[in-house]
mmCIF file of C-alpha atoms in Angstrom:
data_model
loop_
_atom_site.group_PDB
_atom_site.id
_atom_site.type_symbol
_atom_site.label_atom_id
_atom_site.label_comp_id
_atom_site.label_asym_id
_atom_site.label_seq_id
_atom_site.Cartn_x
_atom_site.Cartn_y
_atom_site.Cartn_z
ATOM 1 C CA MET A 23 68.016 110.999 76.451
ATOM 2 C CA ARG A 24 71.498 110.616 75.036
ATOM 3 C CA LYS A 25 74.439 109.637 77.178
ATOM 4 C CA THR A 26 78.129 110.261 76.650
ATOM 5 C CA THR A 27 80.802 108.036 78.114
ATOM 6 C CA ALA A 28 83.903 110.186 78.403
ATOM 7 C CA THR A 29 87.178 108.396 78.932
ATOM 8 C CA ALA A 30 88.890 110.706 81.335
ATOM 9 C CA GLY A 31 89.838 110.761 84.965
ATOM 10 C CA ALA A 32 86.957 112.237 86.817
ATOM 11 C CA ALA A 33 87.637 113.043 90.214
ATOM 12 C CA THR A 34 88.103 116.614 91.001
ATOM 13 C CA PRO A 35 86.704 120.110 91.261
ATOM 14 C CA ALA A 36 88.574 123.129 92.540
ATOM 15 C CA LEU A 37 86.807 126.399 92.271
ATOM 16 C CA PRO A 38 85.059 128.532 94.773
ATOM 17 C CA THR A 39 83.886 126.682 97.851
ATOM 18 C CA ASP A 40 80.472 128.293 97.477
ATOM 19 C CA PRO A 41 79.144 127.822 93.931
ATOM 20 C CA HIS A 42 77.038 130.965 94.341
ATOM 21 C CA ASP A 43 80.070 133.214 94.800
ATOM 22 C CA ALA A 44 80.293 134.168 91.117
ATOM 23 C CA PRO A 45 77.393 135.689 89.146
ATOM 24 C CA ASP A 46 78.630 133.925 86.003
ATOM 25 C CA PRO A 47 78.543 130.189 86.761
ATOM 26 C CA ALA A 48 81.537 129.640 84.517
ATOM 27 C CA ALA A 49 83.580 132.537 85.831
ATOM 28 C CA GLY A 50 85.089 130.674 88.747
ATOM 29 C CA VAL A 51 86.784 128.279 86.364
ATOM 30 C CA LEU A 52 87.393 130.101 83.151
ATOM 31 C CA ALA A 53 88.015 133.772 83.885
ATOM 32 C CA GLY A 54 91.612 134.801 83.529
ATOM 33 C CA ALA A 55 94.752 132.775 83.176
ATOM 34 C CA GLY A 56 96.361 130.361 85.535
ATOM 35 C CA PRO A 57 95.532 127.037 87.132
ATOM 36 C CA ALA A 58 92.000 126.000 87.912
ATOM 37 C CA GLU A 59 92.493 126.174 91.672
ATOM 38 C CA PRO A 60 90.242 127.663 94.338
ATOM 39 C CA PRO A 61 91.390 130.744 96.192
ATOM 40 C CA ALA A 62 93.085 130.853 99.599
ATOM 41 C CA VAL A 63 91.908 127.614 101.155
ATOM 42 C CA ARG A 64 92.311 125.259 98.264
ATOM 43 C CA ALA A 65 89.731 122.556 97.922
ATOM 44 C CA GLY A 66 91.141 119.165 97.332
ATOM 45 C CA GLU A 67 90.869 116.988 94.274
ATOM 46 C CA PRO A 68 93.299 117.599 91.467
ATOM 47 C CA PRO A 69 92.434 119.887 89.681
ATOM 48 C CA ALA A 70 89.357 120.315 91.688
ATOM 49 C CA GLU A 71 88.814 119.690 95.299
ATOM 50 C CA ARG A 72 89.970 116.285 96.430
ATOM 51 C CA ALA A 73 88.412 114.024 98.923
ATOM 52 C CA THR A 74 91.317 114.059 101.231
ATOM 53 C CA VAL A 75 94.427 116.076 101.641
ATOM 54 C CA ARG A 76 97.341 114.371 100.007
ATOM 55 C CA LEU A 77 100.574 113.795 101.783
ATOM 56 C CA ARG A 78 103.225 115.824 100.037
ATOM 57 C CA ALA A 79 105.886 113.471 98.739
ATOM 58 C CA THR A 80 108.253 115.988 97.156
ATOM 59 C CA PRO A 81 109.018 119.628 98.001
ATOM 60 C CA GLY A 82 106.989 122.114 96.031
ATOM 61 C CA ARG A 83 104.353 119.658 94.860
ATOM 62 C CA SER A 84 101.283 118.796 96.812
ATOM 63 C CA ALA A 85 99.923 115.420 95.958
ATOM 64 C CA GLY A 86 96.452 116.908 96.162
ATOM 65 C CA GLY A 87 96.541 119.885 93.809
ATOM 66 C CA PRO A 88 97.468 120.463 90.206
ATOM 67 C CA SER A 89 100.664 122.296 90.983
ATOM 68 C CA GLY A 90 102.252 122.518 94.392
ATOM 69 C CA GLY A 91 103.094 125.802 96.041
ATOM 70 C CA PRO A 92 106.486 127.106 97.091
ATOM 71 C CA SER A 93 108.798 124.673 98.782
ATOM 72 C CA GLY A 94 107.792 124.118 102.379
ATOM 73 C CA GLU A 95 104.253 125.430 101.915
ATOM 74 C CA VAL A 96 101.571 123.172 103.361
ATOM 75 C CA PRO A 97 98.580 123.088 100.980
ATOM 76 C CA ARG A 98 95.210 123.493 102.621
ATOM 77 C CA TYR A 99 91.993 122.063 101.255
ATOM 78 C CA ALA A 100 88.517 123.281 102.120
ATOM 79 C CA PRO A 101 86.652 121.132 104.645
ATOM 80 C CA GLU A 102 83.459 122.386 102.976
ATOM 81 C CA TRP A 103 84.274 120.443 99.818
ATOM 82 C CA LEU A 104 85.264 117.362 101.763
ATOM 83 C CA ARG A 105 81.965 117.448 103.651
ATOM 84 C CA LEU A 106 80.057 117.944 100.392
ATOM 85 C CA ARG A 107 81.519 114.862 98.761
ATOM 86 C CA GLU A 108 81.584 112.596 101.826
ATOM 87 C CA PRO A 109 78.088 111.091 101.332
ATOM 88 C CA ALA A 110 78.849 110.279 97.682
ATOM 89 C CA ASP A 111 82.147 108.710 98.695
ATOM 90 C CA ALA A 112 80.463 106.592 101.352
ATOM 91 C CA ALA A 113 77.798 105.408 98.923
ATOM 92 C CA ALA A 114 80.364 104.586 96.254
ATOM 93 C CA ARG A 115 82.994 102.618 98.190
ATOM 94 C CA ALA A 116 82.979 98.920 97.336
ATOM 95 C CA ARG A 117 81.473 96.975 100.232
ATOM 96 C CA ASP A 118 82.172 93.742 98.338
ATOM 97 C CA LEU A 119 85.791 94.100 99.457
ATOM 98 C CA LEU A 120 84.855 94.136 103.155
ATOM 99 C CA ASP A 121 84.206 90.396 103.565
ATOM 100 C CA PRO A 122 87.671 89.339 102.342
ATOM 101 C CA LEU A 123 89.172 92.117 104.457
ATOM 102 C CA ARG A 124 87.273 90.978 107.542
ATOM 103 C CA ALA A 125 88.343 87.381 106.954
ATOM 104 C CA HIS A 126 91.967 88.476 106.718
ATOM 105 C CA LEU A 127 91.789 90.623 109.835
ATOM 106 C CA ALA A 128 90.102 87.813 111.792
ATOM 107 C CA GLY A 129 93.187 85.668 111.243
ATOM 108 C CA LEU A 130 95.594 88.170 112.809
ATOM 109 C CA PRO A 131 96.954 87.721 116.337
ATOM 110 C CA GLY A 132 94.929 89.652 118.902
ATOM 111 C CA ARG A 133 96.197 92.882 120.430
ATOM 112 C CA ALA A 134 95.194 94.516 123.672
ATOM 113 C CA ASP A 135 94.372 97.765 121.869
ATOM 114 C CA GLY A 136 92.616 96.015 118.993
ATOM 115 C CA LEU A 137 93.250 96.641 115.318
ATOM 116 C CA VAL A 138 95.714 99.400 114.485
ATOM 117 C CA VAL A 139 94.727 101.174 111.255
ATOM 118 C CA HIS A 140 96.884 103.779 109.479
ATOM 119 C CA ASP A 141 94.840 106.172 107.315
ATOM 120 C CA VAL A 142 97.161 107.857 104.812
ATOM 121 C CA GLY A 143 96.209 111.319 103.525
ATOM 122 C CA CYS A 144 93.239 111.263 105.866
ATOM 123 C CA GLY A 145 91.940 114.773 105.167
ATOM 124 C CA THR A 146 88.981 115.334 107.480
ATOM 125 C CA GLY A 147 88.815 111.620 108.329
ATOM 126 C CA SER A 148 85.947 110.447 106.130
ATOM 127 C CA MET A 149 87.535 107.038 105.542
ATOM 128 C CA GLY A 150 87.581 106.275 109.257
ATOM 129 C CA ARG A 151 84.008 107.503 109.704
ATOM 130 C CA TRP A 152 82.944 105.097 106.966
ATOM 131 C CA LEU A 153 85.036 102.033 107.789
ATOM 132 C CA ALA A 154 85.429 101.918 111.574
ATOM 133 C CA PRO A 155 81.676 101.361 112.195
ATOM 134 C CA LEU A 156 81.730 98.490 109.658
ATOM 135 C CA LEU A 157 84.421 96.470 111.451
ATOM 136 C CA ASP A 158 84.049 94.567 114.706
ATOM 137 C CA GLY A 159 86.409 94.916 117.624
ATOM 138 C CA ALA A 160 88.427 97.649 119.268
ATOM 139 C CA GLN A 161 90.349 99.846 116.844
ATOM 140 C CA HIS A 162 93.069 102.456 117.075
ATOM 141 C CA TRP A 163 93.307 104.733 114.042
ATOM 142 C CA VAL A 164 96.519 106.596 113.211
ATOM 143 C CA LEU A 165 95.588 109.540 110.964
ATOM 144 C CA HIS A 166 98.362 110.792 108.660
ATOM 145 C CA ASP A 167 98.248 114.089 106.797
ATOM 146 C CA ARG A 168 100.453 117.033 105.870
ATOM 147 C CA ASP A 169 97.945 119.609 107.039
ATOM 148 C CA PRO A 170 97.456 120.127 110.802
ATOM 149 C CA TYR A 171 94.270 122.073 110.046
ATOM 150 C CA LEU A 172 92.615 118.995 108.558
ATOM 151 C CA LEU A 173 94.109 116.667 111.148
ATOM 152 C CA HIS A 174 92.258 118.725 113.754
ATOM 153 C CA PHE A 175 88.960 118.183 111.918
ATOM 154 C CA ALA A 176 89.685 114.474 111.473
ATOM 155 C CA ALA A 177 90.424 113.884 115.137
ATOM 156 C CA ALA A 178 87.444 115.917 116.348
ATOM 157 C CA ALA A 179 84.964 114.053 114.128
ATOM 158 C CA ALA A 180 86.445 110.565 114.455
ATOM 159 C CA PRO A 181 84.078 107.663 115.161
ATOM 160 C CA ARG A 182 84.016 106.428 118.746
ATOM 161 C CA SER A 183 82.644 102.903 118.384
ATOM 162 C CA ALA A 184 83.004 99.899 116.088
ATOM 163 C CA ALA A 185 80.234 97.762 114.581
ATOM 164 C CA ASP A 186 79.928 95.717 117.774
ATOM 165 C CA GLY A 187 80.159 98.707 120.096
ATOM 166 C CA SER A 188 83.859 98.269 120.856
ATOM 167 C CA ARG A 189 85.914 101.382 121.458
ATOM 168 C CA VAL A 190 87.597 103.303 118.630
ATOM 169 C CA THR A 191 90.479 105.658 119.451
ATOM 170 C CA VAL A 192 92.549 107.953 117.238
ATOM 171 C CA GLU A 193 95.870 109.732 117.091
ATOM 172 C CA THR A 194 97.214 112.129 114.448
ATOM 173 C CA ARG A 195 100.609 112.312 112.771
ATOM 174 C CA ARG A 196 101.861 114.999 110.429
ATOM 175 C CA GLY A 197 104.073 113.651 107.708
ATOM 176 C CA ASP A 198 104.519 112.787 104.072
ATOM 177 C CA LEU A 199 104.281 109.558 102.159
ATOM 178 C CA GLY A 200 108.046 109.084 102.145
ATOM 179 C CA ARG A 201 107.946 108.592 105.912
ATOM 180 C CA LEU A 202 105.495 105.709 105.712
ATOM 181 C CA THR A 203 108.183 103.075 106.303
ATOM 182 C CA PRO A 204 107.821 99.468 107.498
ATOM 183 C CA GLU A 205 108.993 100.705 110.899
ATOM 184 C CA ALA A 206 106.221 103.315 110.989
ATOM 185 C CA LEU A 207 103.727 100.524 110.242
ATOM 186 C CA ALA A 208 105.015 98.165 112.929
ATOM 187 C CA GLY A 209 102.022 96.536 114.602
ATOM 188 C CA ALA A 210 99.566 97.820 111.992
ATOM 189 C CA ALA A 211 96.668 95.614 110.937
ATOM 190 C CA LEU A 212 95.580 97.757 107.971
ATOM 191 C CA VAL A 213 96.537 100.744 105.843
ATOM 192 C CA THR A 214 93.743 102.771 104.258
ATOM 193 C CA ALA A 215 93.558 105.707 101.861
ATOM 194 C CA SER A 216 90.811 107.418 99.910
ATOM 195 C CA ALA A 217 91.216 109.279 96.600
ATOM 196 C CA LEU A 218 94.989 109.107 96.931
ATOM 197 C CA LEU A 219 96.538 106.710 94.429
ATOM 198 C CA ASP A 220 95.811 108.735 91.288
ATOM 199 C CA VAL A 221 97.727 111.750 92.568
ATOM 200 C CA LEU A 222 100.859 109.724 93.236
ATOM 201 C CA THR A 223 103.736 108.800 90.952
ATOM 202 C CA THR A 224 104.843 105.271 90.109
ATOM 203 C CA GLU A 225 107.700 105.662 92.586
ATOM 204 C CA GLU A 226 105.376 106.796 95.369
ATOM 205 C CA VAL A 227 102.963 103.915 94.779
ATOM 206 C CA GLY A 228 105.933 101.569 94.852
ATOM 207 C CA THR A 229 107.031 103.045 98.183
ATOM 208 C CA LEU A 230 103.566 102.509 99.633
ATOM 209 C CA ALA A 231 103.361 98.917 98.392
ATOM 210 C CA ALA A 232 106.845 98.094 99.644
ATOM 211 C CA ALA A 233 106.135 99.513 103.106
ATOM 212 C CA CYS A 234 102.886 97.561 103.445
ATOM 213 C CA ALA A 235 104.467 94.354 102.196
ATOM 214 C CA ALA A 236 107.481 94.639 104.494
ATOM 215 C CA ALA A 237 105.160 95.230 107.449
ATOM 216 C CA GLY A 238 102.844 92.397 106.390
ATOM 217 C CA CYS A 239 99.982 94.865 106.387
ATOM 218 C CA PRO A 240 96.990 94.790 103.982
ATOM 219 C CA ALA A 241 95.848 97.959 102.241
ATOM 220 C CA LEU A 242 92.353 99.174 101.347
ATOM 221 C CA LEU A 243 92.739 102.003 98.818
ATOM 222 C CA THR A 244 89.446 103.488 97.685
ATOM 223 C CA LEU A 245 88.042 105.894 95.102
ATOM 224 C CA SER A 246 90.897 106.058 92.589
ATOM 225 C CA VAL A 247 89.790 107.598 89.308
ATOM 226 C CA ALA A 248 89.143 105.030 86.600
ATOM 227 C CA GLY A 249 89.426 107.309 83.563
ATOM 228 C CA ARG A 250 85.768 107.379 82.579
ATOM 229 C CA VAL A 251 82.799 109.699 83.078
ATOM 230 C CA ASP A 252 79.233 109.081 81.851
ATOM 231 C CA LEU A 253 77.081 112.163 81.204
ATOM 232 C CA ASP A 254 73.384 112.032 80.407
ATOM 233 C CA PRO A 255 72.236 113.810 78.284
ATOM 234 C CA ALA A 256 75.277 114.006 76.048
ATOM 235 C CA HIS A 257 76.920 117.163 74.703
ATOM 236 C CA PRO A 258 79.187 117.449 71.616
ATOM 237 C CA LEU A 259 82.072 118.794 73.718
ATOM 238 C CA ASP A 260 82.003 116.047 76.355
ATOM 239 C CA GLU A 261 84.698 113.882 74.816
ATOM 240 C CA GLU A 262 87.148 116.704 74.193
ATOM 241 C CA ILE A 263 86.776 118.011 77.739
ATOM 242 C CA ALA A 264 87.273 114.486 79.040
ATOM 243 C CA GLU A 265 90.415 113.933 76.996
ATOM 244 C CA ALA A 266 91.926 117.207 78.197
ATOM 245 C CA PHE A 267 91.112 116.350 81.800
ATOM 246 C CA ASP A 268 92.703 112.945 81.352
ATOM 247 C CA GLU A 269 95.889 114.612 80.108
ATOM 248 C CA HIS A 270 95.803 116.927 83.124
ATOM 249 C CA GLN A 271 95.554 113.953 85.477
ATOM 250 C CA ARG A 272 98.822 112.573 84.135
ATOM 251 C CA ARG A 273 100.743 115.837 84.320
ATOM 252 C CA THR A 274 104.217 115.859 85.869
ATOM 253 C CA GLY A 275 104.364 112.093 86.124
ATOM 254 C CA LEU A 276 101.212 111.534 88.197
ATOM 255 C CA LEU A 277 99.454 108.244 87.557
ATOM 256 C CA GLY A 278 95.902 109.527 87.210
ATOM 257 C CA PRO A 279 93.656 106.839 85.690
ATOM 258 C CA ASP A 280 96.609 104.419 85.503
ATOM 259 C CA ALA A 281 96.989 104.366 89.283
ATOM 260 C CA VAL A 282 94.990 101.251 90.119
ATOM 261 C CA THR A 283 96.819 99.175 87.524
ATOM 262 C CA ALA A 284 100.172 100.450 88.763
ATOM 263 C CA ALA A 285 99.259 99.792 92.394
ATOM 264 C CA ALA A 286 97.950 96.310 91.656
ATOM 265 C CA GLU A 287 101.184 95.449 89.884
ATOM 266 C CA ALA A 288 103.284 96.930 92.686
ATOM 267 C CA PHE A 289 101.489 95.005 95.431
ATOM 268 C CA ALA A 290 101.375 91.787 93.403
ATOM 269 C CA GLY A 291 105.103 92.124 92.846
ATOM 270 C CA HIS A 292 105.500 91.839 96.617
ATOM 271 C CA GLY A 293 103.376 88.712 96.763
ATOM 272 C CA ALA A 294 100.092 90.324 97.801
ATOM 273 C CA THR A 295 96.699 89.045 96.719
ATOM 274 C CA VAL A 296 94.992 91.963 94.974
ATOM 275 C CA ARG A 297 91.283 92.527 94.387
ATOM 276 C CA ALA A 298 89.707 95.492 92.586
ATOM 277 C CA HIS A 299 86.077 96.561 92.460
ATOM 278 C CA PRO A 300 84.206 99.485 90.822
ATOM 279 C CA SER A 301 83.172 102.332 93.128
ATOM 280 C CA PRO A 302 81.414 104.960 90.978
ATOM 281 C CA TRP A 303 79.806 108.173 92.077
ATOM 282 C CA ARG A 304 76.229 108.205 90.741
ATOM 283 C CA LEU A 305 75.122 111.822 90.757
ATOM 284 C CA GLY A 306 71.562 112.880 90.030
ATOM 285 C CA PRO A 307 69.209 115.688 91.089
ATOM 286 C CA ASP A 308 69.713 114.948 94.790
ATOM 287 C CA GLU A 309 73.466 115.580 94.401
ATOM 288 C CA ALA A 310 73.169 118.793 92.385
ATOM 289 C CA ARG A 311 75.536 120.822 94.601
ATOM 290 C CA LEU A 312 78.240 118.186 94.374
ATOM 291 C CA THR A 313 77.748 117.783 90.630
ATOM 292 C CA ALA A 314 78.045 121.550 90.083
ATOM 293 C CA GLN A 315 81.314 121.727 92.021
ATOM 294 C CA TRP A 316 82.667 118.679 90.243
ATOM 295 C CA LEU A 317 81.754 120.181 86.852
ATOM 296 C CA ARG A 318 83.607 123.400 87.625
ATOM 297 C CA GLY A 319 86.763 121.518 88.484
ATOM 298 C CA TRP A 320 86.486 119.059 85.612
ATOM 299 C CA VAL A 321 86.092 121.793 83.013
ATOM 300 C CA GLY A 322 88.629 124.054 84.732
ATOM 301 C CA ALA A 323 91.320 121.378 84.575
ATOM 302 C CA ALA A 324 90.567 120.695 80.931
ATOM 303 C CA VAL A 325 90.976 124.383 80.083
ATOM 304 C CA GLU A 326 94.168 124.587 82.103
ATOM 305 C CA GLN A 327 95.532 121.673 80.100
ATOM 306 C CA ARG A 328 94.263 122.930 76.725
ATOM 307 C CA PRO A 329 93.817 126.730 76.804
ATOM 308 C CA GLU A 330 92.394 126.632 73.286
ATOM 309 C CA LEU A 331 89.231 125.136 74.804
ATOM 310 C CA ARG A 332 88.478 128.264 76.845
ATOM 311 C CA GLU A 333 86.151 130.005 74.382
ATOM 312 C CA ARG A 334 83.951 126.942 73.897
ATOM 313 C CA ALA A 335 84.216 125.721 77.483
ATOM 314 C CA GLY A 336 82.477 128.789 78.931
ATOM 315 C CA PRO A 337 79.115 128.194 77.192
ATOM 316 C CA TYR A 338 79.533 124.440 77.734
ATOM 317 C CA LEU A 339 79.909 124.864 81.474
ATOM 318 C CA ARG A 340 76.971 127.265 81.683
ATOM 319 C CA ASP A 341 74.779 124.757 79.797
ATOM 320 C CA ARG A 342 75.860 121.914 82.058
ATOM 321 C CA LEU A 343 75.319 123.921 85.245
ATOM 322 C CA SER A 344 71.867 124.984 84.055
ATOM 323 C CA ALA A 345 70.918 121.371 83.355
ATOM 324 C CA CYS A 346 72.263 120.405 86.752
ATOM 325 C CA ALA A 347 70.225 123.101 88.517
ATOM 326 C CA ALA A 348 67.109 121.970 86.635
ATOM 327 C CA GLY A 349 67.588 118.372 87.749
ATOM 328 C CA GLU A 350 68.140 117.241 84.161
ATOM 329 C CA LEU A 351 71.774 116.120 84.352
ATOM 330 C CA ARG A 352 73.058 112.781 85.565
ATOM 331 C CA VAL A 353 76.725 111.975 85.911
ATOM 332 C CA VAL A 354 78.550 108.761 86.742
ATOM 333 C CA VAL A 355 82.127 109.381 87.822
ATOM 334 C CA HIS A 356 83.902 106.039 87.713
ATOM 335 C CA HIS A 357 86.371 105.040 90.419
ATOM 336 C CA THR A 358 87.986 101.769 91.477
ATOM 337 C CA ASP A 359 88.667 100.438 94.971
ATOM 338 C CA LEU A 360 91.624 98.159 95.557
ATOM 339 C CA LEU A 361 92.269 95.663 98.357
ATOM 340 C CA ALA A 362 95.797 94.268 98.655
ATOM 341 C CA LEU A 363 96.173 91.411 101.139
ATOM 342 C CA CYS A 364 99.873 91.317 101.932
ATOM 343 C CA ARG A 365 101.455 88.235 103.405
ATOM 344 C CA PRO A 366 101.828 88.490 107.192
ATOM 345 C CA THR A 367 105.400 88.835 108.404
ATOM 346 C CA GLY A 368 107.003 86.945 111.234
ATOM 347 C CA GLY A 369 106.243 89.773 113.665
ATOM 348 C CA GLY A 370 102.519 89.623 112.945
ATOM 349 C CA SER A 371 100.116 92.434 113.606
#
């Protein structure tokens, strides 16, 4: 079979939460004008549902959707999508970064309440459910998000024990990225985020890096889009859809596929040791539901960016969804995980 490697950011479907809602499999993305966003409860990834809810950094723009709502509106992303993608996220995250992280954390001064971890844009808390059971020792997780609805889910489903059986506790904080100051990170051992960097601007990434560096706090930032998608078998329209999606990722100053490079430079500029590692989704017949939702968002964003694609994108999406349903489509959505080991400050963690 043929395979296409499409150089575009790949991360994000937005359409109906239930792919069976529309009789025409392409209708949820392509019918009518306007952004490729799901109705009512919007499902995360830009332009499709994102893994976590983004902290809103500027009024009127959610860092998790293609175009923020009215000023003051708190965007809401469907927990159904977040649950759907959580197993793929867990399988993709780069475990090769855990040993250097563990070694760094082992050198920190001990605290009575154990490691304090701040999870930024936590969504329903999938990052904590993945990472807390992989680290030894007591942990206290501080879950940050704009949306109280998702904070409720994150707290309710938080892990209760670490790898060695030690206790894990959580608290939630509503807030945006601009409030993640060195003072807010006082005493933190680690900052984490998942699927966040590529929906930030250069300024926002700089703010995050500066806050971590000033607090002497390392950062594990996972599942940032890498700007490439592999589809097997190939289709003549793959590359054009991918290019349009890539343009959509960079709309309004967002970093999109450039995020990991920008973050690495920002952290390195503060003296941090930075490591990056691939963390691709590998989607086959067993992930057909996730692939179908991802396809809807990927194509929908491309059409939003280039409306002239609409007429050809409808049949394309139907063909791709049919192949997916038949177990004949395989997709690799490339991401990159980044670990920034900031220099400890005098106050320690």
